[in-house]
């Protein structure tokens, strides 16, 4: 199947690690040029060097940008749009989850989490919307979590915010049709930078990574017995973003190894 991504320009927020980096790589493999952003300059530079060495440095733009800061997102959008004169695809991937129960979560932590989850969508959508409209095949993919539909009490504010983002995606799909398609992926547990950091912080330091992952998968009742790979998510993101599936909008694709319990 030809995804028709050659000569497209894709923007991936949080493209310096995990799912974002795998998505950038997958877009490049399909012939699209890619602009990525992240906050940590060293991590961003390493990602740019890695992608550039595999696909050609001229095909990758990297810019420091915190997606919760409107002025930084506008500057990134200006740079990405003038780089190739257009942007066709926006993947809103940047972010992380917060582990805390209702009792553990302060007002400031609620505000910080709601800010991250909503404005990591709102600011890039607002900044890139004119370019996506001009593209005539504009597409947005929001990276979201299964927690939106299946909340967990130990991630109470992340779960609530995730549900709100699914609602936002649905509204945008209606409001932006037929100019821009808006879809989401809802993820279970994916073995990325977030889980690597949690592995490093594990209590039982004698436990190997494989043992730790197997125990995690068992405790989460994942039928596939493992976490997902960033590349498995990336392929779904590229598919949803591609002009080849031009009638898909307002959809959400679950990637969870079968862990969901809702219909
Ligand atoms: P990683 O930690 O591997 O990657 C996160 C990326 O986002 C990094 O490039 C990071 O760079 C960037 N980032 C984080 N905050 C910001 C910010 N405010 N502004 C700009 N860039 C930012 O994690 P994942 O690949 O797992 O996460 C990707 C997305 O998937 C996240 O939104 C996450 O919440 C979501 N997700 C992941 C799940 C999983 O199990 N892995 C499950 C459900 C959802 P830097 O820190 O340098 O800014």
Short mmCIF file of C-alpha atoms and ligand atoms in Angstrom, two decimals:
data_model
loop_
_atom_site.label_atom_id
_atom_site.label_comp_id
_atom_site.label_asym_id
_atom_site.label_seq_id
_atom_site.Cartn_x
_atom_site.Cartn_y
_atom_site.Cartn_z
CA UNK A 1 0.00 0.00 0.00
CA UNK A 2 1.33 3.43 -0.92
CA UNK A 3 0.60 5.84 1.96
CA UNK A 4 1.24 8.81 -0.38
CA UNK A 5 3.58 10.51 2.10
CA UNK A 6 6.40 11.36 -0.30
CA UNK A 7 7.03 15.13 -0.33
CA UNK A 8 4.85 15.61 2.74
CA UNK A 9 6.10 17.51 5.78
CA UNK A 10 5.25 16.01 9.17
CA UNK A 11 5.68 17.73 12.54
CA UNK A 12 6.10 15.52 15.61
CA UNK A 13 6.07 17.18 19.04
CA UNK A 14 8.16 15.30 21.59
CA UNK A 15 10.07 13.77 18.68
CA UNK A 16 13.30 13.33 20.63
CA UNK A 17 12.39 10.09 22.44
CA UNK A 18 10.15 7.03 22.55
CA UNK A 19 6.98 7.10 20.46
CA UNK A 20 7.73 10.52 18.96
CA UNK A 21 11.20 9.51 17.80
CA UNK A 22 9.87 6.24 16.37
CA UNK A 23 7.13 8.20 14.56
CA UNK A 24 9.64 10.64 13.09
CA UNK A 25 11.66 7.69 11.85
CA UNK A 26 8.58 6.00 10.35
CA UNK A 27 7.53 9.19 8.50
CA UNK A 28 11.06 9.55 7.10
CA UNK A 29 11.00 5.91 5.95
CA UNK A 30 7.79 6.69 4.04
CA UNK A 31 9.43 9.65 2.29
CA UNK A 32 8.10 12.58 4.37
CA UNK A 33 10.43 15.25 5.74
CA UNK A 34 10.11 15.74 9.50
CA UNK A 35 10.29 18.56 12.06
CA UNK A 36 10.61 17.54 15.72
CA UNK A 37 10.63 19.43 18.99
CA UNK A 38 11.37 18.77 22.65
CA UNK A 39 12.66 20.71 25.66
CA UNK A 40 16.03 19.11 26.41
CA UNK A 41 18.54 20.38 23.80
CA UNK A 42 20.97 17.46 24.25
CA UNK A 43 18.26 14.84 23.75
CA UNK A 44 16.92 16.76 20.75
CA UNK A 45 20.37 17.02 19.19
CA UNK A 46 20.99 13.30 19.67
CA UNK A 47 17.66 12.48 17.99
CA UNK A 48 18.38 14.84 15.10
CA UNK A 49 21.84 13.30 14.61
CA UNK A 50 20.39 9.77 14.71
CA UNK A 51 17.60 10.53 12.21
CA UNK A 52 19.94 12.63 10.03
CA UNK A 53 22.52 9.85 9.80
CA UNK A 54 19.86 7.35 8.71
CA UNK A 55 17.77 9.48 6.37
CA UNK A 56 19.87 12.56 5.50
CA UNK A 57 20.39 15.63 7.69
CA UNK A 58 18.59 17.88 5.22
CA UNK A 59 15.34 15.98 5.85
CA UNK A 60 15.16 16.68 9.60
CA UNK A 61 14.47 19.95 11.42
CA UNK A 62 14.79 20.02 15.22
CA UNK A 63 13.82 22.93 17.46
CA UNK A 64 13.71 23.40 21.23
CA UNK A 65 10.13 24.06 22.22
CA UNK A 66 8.01 23.49 25.32
CA UNK A 67 4.51 22.75 24.02
CA UNK A 68 2.92 24.31 27.10
CA UNK A 69 4.36 27.72 26.13
CA UNK A 70 2.35 29.49 23.44
CA UNK A 71 5.17 31.75 22.23
CA UNK A 72 7.60 28.82 21.87
CA UNK A 73 5.01 26.81 19.93
CA UNK A 74 4.35 29.75 17.60
CA UNK A 75 8.10 30.14 16.96
CA UNK A 76 8.39 26.39 16.24
CA UNK A 77 5.43 26.57 13.85
CA UNK A 78 6.97 29.55 12.03
CA UNK A 79 10.32 27.75 11.70
CA UNK A 80 8.74 24.46 10.56
CA UNK A 81 6.43 26.15 8.05
CA UNK A 82 9.11 28.29 6.46
CA UNK A 83 11.56 25.33 6.34
CA UNK A 84 9.79 23.59 3.43
CA UNK A 85 7.10 26.20 2.77
CA UNK A 86 4.37 23.92 4.10
CA UNK A 87 3.26 21.49 6.80
CA UNK A 88 0.88 18.62 6.05
CA UNK A 89 0.82 16.62 9.27
CA UNK A 90 0.88 17.43 12.99
CA UNK A 91 1.41 14.71 15.58
CA UNK A 92 0.69 16.00 19.08
CA UNK A 93 2.74 13.52 21.05
CA UNK A 94 4.77 15.51 23.61
CA UNK A 95 4.03 14.82 27.24
CA UNK A 96 4.13 12.36 30.10
CA UNK A 97 1.78 10.87 32.70
CA UNK A 98 1.45 11.67 36.38
CA UNK A 99 1.12 8.87 38.90
CA UNK A 100 -0.99 10.00 41.86
CA UNK A 101 -4.29 9.27 43.57
CA UNK A 102 -6.91 11.92 44.40
CA UNK A 103 -5.59 12.12 47.98
CA UNK A 104 -2.02 12.63 46.73
CA UNK A 105 -2.71 15.31 44.12
CA UNK A 106 -2.42 18.96 45.08
CA UNK A 107 -4.30 21.77 43.34
CA UNK A 108 -1.09 22.91 41.67
CA UNK A 109 -0.47 19.38 40.38
CA UNK A 110 -4.01 19.23 38.96
CA UNK A 111 -3.45 22.54 37.19
CA UNK A 112 -0.07 21.44 35.86
CA UNK A 113 -1.46 18.16 34.51
CA UNK A 114 -4.58 19.72 32.94
CA UNK A 115 -2.37 22.41 31.44
CA UNK A 116 0.01 19.86 29.92
CA UNK A 117 -2.65 17.55 28.53
CA UNK A 118 -4.89 20.27 27.04
CA UNK A 119 -2.40 22.90 25.93
CA UNK A 120 -0.01 20.35 24.40
CA UNK A 121 -2.91 19.88 21.95
CA UNK A 122 -4.38 23.40 21.85
CA UNK A 123 -1.22 25.46 21.23
CA UNK A 124 0.18 23.32 18.38
CA UNK A 125 -3.25 22.96 16.76
CA UNK A 126 -3.73 26.74 16.82
CA UNK A 127 -0.22 27.47 15.57
CA UNK A 128 -0.18 24.90 12.74
CA UNK A 129 -3.82 25.16 11.67
CA UNK A 130 -3.28 27.74 8.88
CA UNK A 131 -0.52 25.63 7.30
CA UNK A 132 -2.54 22.42 7.66
CA UNK A 133 -5.51 24.09 5.96
CA UNK A 134 -3.32 25.22 3.07
CA UNK A 135 -1.97 21.68 2.67
CA UNK A 136 -5.30 20.32 1.32
CA UNK A 137 -4.41 16.99 2.94
CA UNK A 138 -3.88 18.28 6.46
CA UNK A 139 -4.01 15.75 9.27
CA UNK A 140 -3.61 15.85 13.03
CA UNK A 141 -2.96 12.80 15.20
CA UNK A 142 -3.28 13.18 18.97
CA UNK A 143 -1.35 10.69 21.07
CA UNK A 144 -3.58 9.77 23.98
CA UNK A 145 -4.04 7.00 26.50
CA UNK A 146 -6.52 4.23 27.17
CA UNK A 147 -6.91 5.93 30.55
CA UNK A 148 -9.33 8.26 28.74
CA UNK A 149 -11.85 5.39 28.62
CA UNK A 150 -10.57 3.19 31.42
CA UNK A 151 -9.46 5.48 34.26
CA UNK A 152 -7.06 4.24 36.92
CA UNK A 153 -7.29 5.59 40.49
CA UNK A 154 -3.48 5.70 40.76
CA UNK A 155 -3.38 8.08 37.78
CA UNK A 156 -6.45 10.11 38.68
CA UNK A 157 -5.69 13.50 37.13
CA UNK A 158 -4.01 12.05 34.02
CA UNK A 159 -7.08 9.84 33.44
CA UNK A 160 -9.49 12.77 33.78
CA UNK A 161 -7.42 14.97 31.48
CA UNK A 162 -7.11 12.15 28.90
CA UNK A 163 -10.91 11.84 28.71
CA UNK A 164 -11.16 15.58 28.06
CA UNK A 165 -8.62 15.35 25.25
CA UNK A 166 -10.67 12.63 23.52
CA UNK A 167 -13.64 14.99 23.64
CA UNK A 168 -11.52 17.78 22.21
CA UNK A 169 -10.30 15.58 19.35
CA UNK A 170 -13.89 14.70 18.45
CA UNK A 171 -14.94 18.36 18.44
CA UNK A 172 -11.96 19.38 16.31
CA UNK A 173 -12.72 16.64 13.78
CA UNK A 174 -16.17 18.16 13.24
CA UNK A 175 -15.07 21.78 13.28
CA UNK A 176 -12.07 21.31 10.95
CA UNK A 177 -13.79 19.03 8.39
CA UNK A 178 -13.24 18.72 5.49
CA UNK A 179 -9.98 20.72 5.57
CA UNK A 180 -8.10 18.84 8.29
CA UNK A 181 -8.60 15.30 9.55
CA UNK A 182 -8.23 14.82 13.32
CA UNK A 183 -7.71 11.37 14.84
CA UNK A 184 -6.14 9.87 17.92
CA UNK A 185 -4.32 6.80 19.11
CA UNK A 186 -5.19 5.56 22.59
CA UNK A 187 -2.33 3.65 24.12
CA UNK A 188 -1.91 0.98 26.72
CA UNK A 189 1.60 0.52 28.10
CA UNK A 190 4.35 1.28 25.60
CA UNK A 191 8.00 0.57 26.36
CA UNK A 192 9.48 4.04 25.97
CA UNK A 193 11.49 6.65 27.88
CA UNK A 194 8.75 6.98 30.51
CA UNK A 195 8.95 3.29 31.47
CA UNK A 196 12.75 3.28 31.25
CA UNK A 197 12.77 6.06 33.88
CA UNK A 198 10.36 4.07 36.07
CA UNK A 199 12.56 0.96 35.64
CA UNK A 200 15.63 2.94 36.72
CA UNK A 201 13.71 4.11 39.81
CA UNK A 202 12.48 0.55 40.72
CA UNK A 203 12.70 -0.55 44.34
CA UNK A 204 14.22 -3.98 43.67
CA UNK A 205 17.49 -3.08 41.94
CA UNK A 206 18.34 -6.78 41.57
CA UNK A 207 15.51 -7.20 39.05
CA UNK A 208 16.54 -7.28 35.36
CA UNK A 209 14.66 -5.18 32.82
CA UNK A 210 13.02 -8.25 31.25
CA UNK A 211 11.88 -9.48 34.67
CA UNK A 212 10.58 -6.03 35.59
CA UNK A 213 8.64 -5.73 32.30
CA UNK A 214 7.18 -9.26 32.64
CA UNK A 215 6.02 -8.50 36.18
CA UNK A 216 4.55 -5.18 35.07
CA UNK A 217 2.67 -6.81 32.17
CA UNK A 218 1.32 -9.48 34.54
CA UNK A 219 0.24 -6.97 37.16
CA UNK A 220 -1.57 -4.92 34.48
CA UNK A 221 -3.28 -8.06 33.06
CA UNK A 222 -1.99 -7.41 29.55
CA UNK A 223 -3.14 -10.38 27.45
CA UNK A 224 -0.06 -10.08 25.19
CA UNK A 225 2.21 -10.44 28.24
CA UNK A 226 4.45 -7.57 27.21
CA UNK A 227 4.51 -3.82 26.68
CA UNK A 228 4.03 -2.38 23.20
CA UNK A 229 6.96 -1.10 21.17
CA UNK A 230 7.22 2.56 20.11
CA UNK A 231 7.55 1.35 16.49
CA UNK A 232 4.18 -0.44 16.76
CA UNK A 233 2.55 2.85 17.75
CA UNK A 234 4.50 4.84 15.17
CA UNK A 235 3.16 2.75 12.27
CA UNK A 236 -0.42 3.38 13.42
CA UNK A 237 0.25 7.12 13.71
CA UNK A 238 1.74 7.25 10.20
CA UNK A 239 -1.24 5.30 8.84
CA UNK A 240 -3.81 7.66 10.41
CA UNK A 241 -1.87 10.71 9.24
CA UNK A 242 -1.45 9.52 5.67
CA UNK A 243 -3.41 10.89 2.70
CA UNK A 244 -4.10 7.23 1.80
CA UNK A 245 -6.82 7.12 4.49
CA UNK A 246 -8.39 10.46 3.60
CA UNK A 247 -11.90 9.57 4.84
CA UNK A 248 -10.87 8.71 8.41
CA UNK A 249 -11.53 11.53 10.85
CA UNK A 250 -12.79 11.68 14.44
CA UNK A 251 -11.55 8.11 14.94
CA UNK A 252 -9.46 6.68 17.72
CA UNK A 253 -7.28 3.62 17.34
CA UNK A 254 -6.50 1.55 20.40
CA UNK A 255 -3.00 0.10 20.70
CA UNK A 256 -2.86 -1.83 23.92
CA UNK A 257 -2.10 -5.53 23.48
CA UNK A 258 -5.75 -6.22 24.27
CA UNK A 259 -5.81 -4.71 27.76
CA UNK A 260 -9.01 -2.71 27.37
CA UNK A 261 -12.25 -3.96 28.96
CA UNK A 262 -14.76 -1.55 27.44
CA UNK A 263 -16.80 -2.18 24.27
P1 LIG B 1 9.12 9.62 26.30
O1 LIG B 1 9.46 10.13 27.64
O2 LIG B 1 10.00 8.57 25.70
O3 LIG B 1 9.01 10.82 25.27
C1 LIG B 1 8.33 12.00 25.58
C2 LIG B 1 8.76 13.07 24.58
O4 LIG B 1 7.99 14.25 24.82
C3 LIG B 1 10.22 13.47 24.73
O5 LIG B 1 10.73 13.80 23.46
C4 LIG B 1 10.15 14.71 25.61
O6 LIG B 1 11.30 15.51 25.46
C5 LIG B 1 8.88 15.35 25.06
N1 LIG B 1 8.21 16.28 25.96
C6 LIG B 1 7.69 16.03 27.19
N2 LIG B 1 7.12 17.14 27.69
C7 LIG B 1 7.26 18.11 26.74
C8 LIG B 1 6.88 19.46 26.66
N3 LIG B 1 6.23 20.07 27.65
N4 LIG B 1 7.20 20.14 25.54
C9 LIG B 1 7.85 19.55 24.52
N5 LIG B 1 8.25 18.27 24.54
C10 LIG B 1 7.96 17.56 25.64
O7 LIG B 1 7.64 9.08 26.46
P2 LIG B 1 6.63 8.34 25.44
O8 LIG B 1 7.21 8.14 24.11
O9 LIG B 1 6.09 7.18 26.17
O10 LIG B 1 5.47 9.41 25.41
C11 LIG B 1 4.89 9.95 24.24
C12 LIG B 1 3.45 10.32 24.52
O11 LIG B 1 2.69 9.14 24.70
C13 LIG B 1 3.27 11.16 25.79
O12 LIG B 1 2.32 12.17 25.57
C14 LIG B 1 2.75 10.14 26.78
O13 LIG B 1 2.02 10.70 27.82
C15 LIG B 1 1.90 9.26 25.86
N6 LIG B 1 1.59 7.95 26.42
C16 LIG B 1 2.59 7.05 26.65
C17 LIG B 1 2.31 5.82 27.20
C18 LIG B 1 3.38 4.81 27.48
O14 LIG B 1 3.08 3.77 28.10
N7 LIG B 1 4.61 5.04 27.09
C19 LIG B 1 0.92 5.44 27.51
C20 LIG B 1 -0.05 6.43 27.17
C21 LIG B 1 0.28 7.65 26.65
P3 LIG B 1 11.79 16.55 26.61
O15 LIG B 1 11.57 15.86 27.93
O16 LIG B 1 13.22 16.82 26.29
O17 LIG B 1 10.93 17.74 26.44
#
